[in-house]
mmCIF file with all atom_site columns, C-alpha atoms in Angstrom:
data_model
loop_
_atom_site.group_PDB
_atom_site.id
_atom_site.type_symbol
_atom_site.label_atom_id
_atom_site.label_alt_id
_atom_site.label_comp_id
_atom_site.label_asym_id
_atom_site.label_entity_id
_atom_site.label_seq_id
_atom_site.pdbx_PDB_ins_code
_atom_site.Cartn_x
_atom_site.Cartn_y
_atom_site.Cartn_z
_atom_site.occupancy
_atom_site.B_iso_or_equiv
_atom_site.pdbx_formal_charge
_atom_site.auth_seq_id
_atom_site.auth_comp_id
_atom_site.auth_asym_id
_atom_site.auth_atom_id
_atom_site.pdbx_PDB_model_num
ATOM 1  C CA . MET A 1 1  ? 0.681   -9.091  16.470 1.00 0.00 ? 1  MET A CA 1
ATOM 2  C CA . ALA A 1 2  ? -1.953  -8.703  13.778 1.00 0.00 ? 2  ALA A CA 1
ATOM 3  C CA . LYS A 1 3  ? -1.813  -6.304  10.857 1.00 0.00 ? 3  LYS A CA 1
ATOM 4  C CA . CYS A 1 4  ? -4.648  -3.984  9.815  1.00 0.00 ? 4  CYS A CA 1
ATOM 5  C CA . GLU A 1 5  ? -6.355  -5.488  6.756  1.00 0.00 ? 5  GLU A CA 1
ATOM 6  C CA . VAL A 1 6  ? -7.446  -2.018  5.548  1.00 0.00 ? 6  VAL A CA 1
ATOM 7  C CA . CYS A 1 7  ? -4.315  0.157   5.726  1.00 0.00 ? 7  CYS A CA 1
ATOM 8  C CA . GLY A 1 8  ? -1.608  -2.440  6.461  1.00 0.00 ? 8  GLY A CA 1
ATOM 9  C CA . LYS A 1 9  ? -0.503  -0.859  9.744  1.00 0.00 ? 9  LYS A CA 1
ATOM 10 C CA . GLY A 1 10 ? 1.388   -3.323  11.931 1.00 0.00 ? 10 GLY A CA 1
ATOM 11 C CA . VAL A 1 11 ? 4.221   -3.592  14.417 1.00 0.00 ? 11 VAL A CA 1
ATOM 12 C CA . HIS A 1 12 ? 7.161   -1.136  14.333 1.00 0.00 ? 12 HIS A CA 1
ATOM 13 C CA . PHE A 1 13 ? 10.562  -1.883  15.835 1.00 0.00 ? 13 PHE A CA 1
ATOM 14 C CA . GLY A 1 14 ? 13.069  0.315   17.598 1.00 0.00 ? 14 GLY A CA 1
ATOM 15 C CA . ASN A 1 15 ? 15.180  0.615   20.736 1.00 0.00 ? 15 ASN A CA 1
ATOM 16 C CA . ASN A 1 16 ? 14.554  1.181   24.411 1.00 0.00 ? 16 ASN A CA 1
ATOM 17 C CA . VAL A 1 17 ? 17.168  3.690   25.521 1.00 0.00 ? 17 VAL A CA 1
ATOM 18 C CA . SER A 1 18 ? 17.967  3.671   29.246 1.00 0.00 ? 18 SER A CA 1
ATOM 19 C CA . HIS A 1 19 ? 19.213  6.582   31.313 1.00 0.00 ? 19 HIS A CA 1
ATOM 20 C CA . SER A 1 20 ? 22.775  5.294   30.853 1.00 0.00 ? 20 SER A CA 1
ATOM 21 C CA . HIS A 1 21 ? 22.067  5.206   27.096 1.00 0.00 ? 21 HIS A CA 1
ATOM 22 C CA . ARG A 1 22 ? 22.232  1.401   26.776 1.00 0.00 ? 22 ARG A CA 1
ATOM 23 C CA . ARG A 1 23 ? 19.917  0.126   24.082 1.00 0.00 ? 23 ARG A CA 1
ATOM 24 C CA . SER A 1 24 ? 17.675  -2.917  23.921 1.00 0.00 ? 24 SER A CA 1
ATOM 25 C CA . ASN A 1 25 ? 15.147  -3.944  21.294 1.00 0.00 ? 25 ASN A CA 1
ATOM 26 C CA . ARG A 1 26 ? 11.475  -3.133  21.640 1.00 0.00 ? 26 ARG A CA 1
ATOM 27 C CA . ALA A 1 27 ? 8.326   -3.143  19.551 1.00 0.00 ? 27 ALA A CA 1
ATOM 28 C CA . TRP A 1 28 ? 5.424   -0.714  19.128 1.00 0.00 ? 28 TRP A CA 1
ATOM 29 C CA . ASN A 1 29 ? 2.251   -2.651  18.386 1.00 0.00 ? 29 ASN A CA 1
ATOM 30 C CA . ALA A 1 30 ? -0.554  -1.045  16.400 1.00 0.00 ? 30 ALA A CA 1
ATOM 31 C CA . ASN A 1 31 ? -3.938  -0.911  18.134 1.00 0.00 ? 31 ASN A CA 1
ATOM 32 C CA . VAL A 1 32 ? -5.580  -3.613  16.000 1.00 0.00 ? 32 VAL A CA 1
ATOM 33 C CA . GLN A 1 33 ? -9.029  -4.963  16.912 1.00 0.00 ? 33 GLN A CA 1
ATOM 34 C CA . ARG A 1 34 ? -10.867 -7.999  15.530 1.00 0.00 ? 34 ARG A CA 1
ATOM 35 C CA . VAL A 1 35 ? -14.278 -6.631  14.539 1.00 0.00 ? 35 VAL A CA 1
ATOM 36 C CA . ALA A 1 36 ? -17.270 -7.698  12.467 1.00 0.00 ? 36 ALA A CA 1
ATOM 37 C CA . VAL A 1 37 ? -17.401 -5.622  9.279  1.00 0.00 ? 37 VAL A CA 1
ATOM 38 C CA . LYS A 1 38 ? -19.977 -5.316  6.491  1.00 0.00 ? 38 LYS A CA 1
ATOM 39 C CA . ILE A 1 39 ? -18.490 -5.888  3.027  1.00 0.00 ? 39 ILE A CA 1
ATOM 40 C CA . ASN A 1 40 ? -20.833 -5.967  0.011  1.00 0.00 ? 40 ASN A CA 1
ATOM 41 C CA . GLY A 1 41 ? -23.771 -6.732  2.315  1.00 0.00 ? 41 GLY A CA 1
ATOM 42 C CA . ASN A 1 42 ? -21.979 -9.675  3.949  1.00 0.00 ? 42 ASN A CA 1
ATOM 43 C CA . THR A 1 43 ? -20.600 -9.769  7.484  1.00 0.00 ? 43 THR A CA 1
ATOM 44 C CA . ARG A 1 44 ? -16.953 -10.722 7.898  1.00 0.00 ? 44 ARG A CA 1
ATOM 45 C CA . ARG A 1 45 ? -14.490 -10.639 10.803 1.00 0.00 ? 45 ARG A CA 1
ATOM 46 C CA . MET A 1 46 ? -11.417 -8.537  10.061 1.00 0.00 ? 46 MET A CA 1
ATOM 47 C CA . ASN A 1 47 ? -8.391  -7.151  11.872 1.00 0.00 ? 47 ASN A CA 1
ATOM 48 C CA . VAL A 1 48 ? -8.801  -3.356  11.712 1.00 0.00 ? 48 VAL A CA 1
ATOM 49 C CA . CYS A 1 49 ? -6.767  -0.647  13.441 1.00 0.00 ? 49 CYS A CA 1
ATOM 50 C CA . THR A 1 50 ? -8.631  1.887   15.542 1.00 0.00 ? 50 THR A CA 1
ATOM 51 C CA . SER A 1 51 ? -7.650  4.798   13.298 1.00 0.00 ? 51 SER A CA 1
ATOM 52 C CA . CYS A 1 52 ? -9.459  3.087   10.388 1.00 0.00 ? 52 CYS A CA 1
ATOM 53 C CA . LEU A 1 53 ? -12.481 2.476   12.630 1.00 0.00 ? 53 LEU A CA 1
ATOM 54 C CA . ARG A 1 54 ? -12.596 6.130   13.698 1.00 0.00 ? 54 ARG A CA 1
ATOM 55 C CA . SER A 1 55 ? -12.207 7.433   10.135 1.00 0.00 ? 55 SER A CA 1
ATOM 56 C CA . ASN A 1 56 ? -15.113 5.235   8.925  1.00 0.00 ? 56 ASN A CA 1
ATOM 57 C CA . ALA A 1 57 ? -12.861 3.388   6.467  1.00 0.00 ? 57 ALA A CA 1
ATOM 58 C CA . VAL A 1 58 ? -14.998 0.317   7.220  1.00 0.00 ? 58 VAL A CA 1
ATOM 59 C CA . GLU A 1 59 ? -18.629 -0.128  8.293  1.00 0.00 ? 59 GLU A CA 1
ATOM 60 C CA . ARG A 1 60 ? -19.162 -2.182  11.424 1.00 0.00 ? 60 ARG A CA 1
ATOM 61 C CA . ALA A 1 61 ? -21.806 -4.899  11.286 1.00 0.00 ? 61 ALA A CA 1
#
């Protein structure tokens, strides 16, 4: 899974815990989108998480 190029948010790991309390590995993926972004007047494709998009940390092209 991709990592946000603005804040660095990526995948987090943990355990699935069943009703009988057995544990297995699982991953929580960040909601990362590949979007066109304006940087210094130029358009560039970047991997950006949706929380950075909503907070206007980047300007979409």
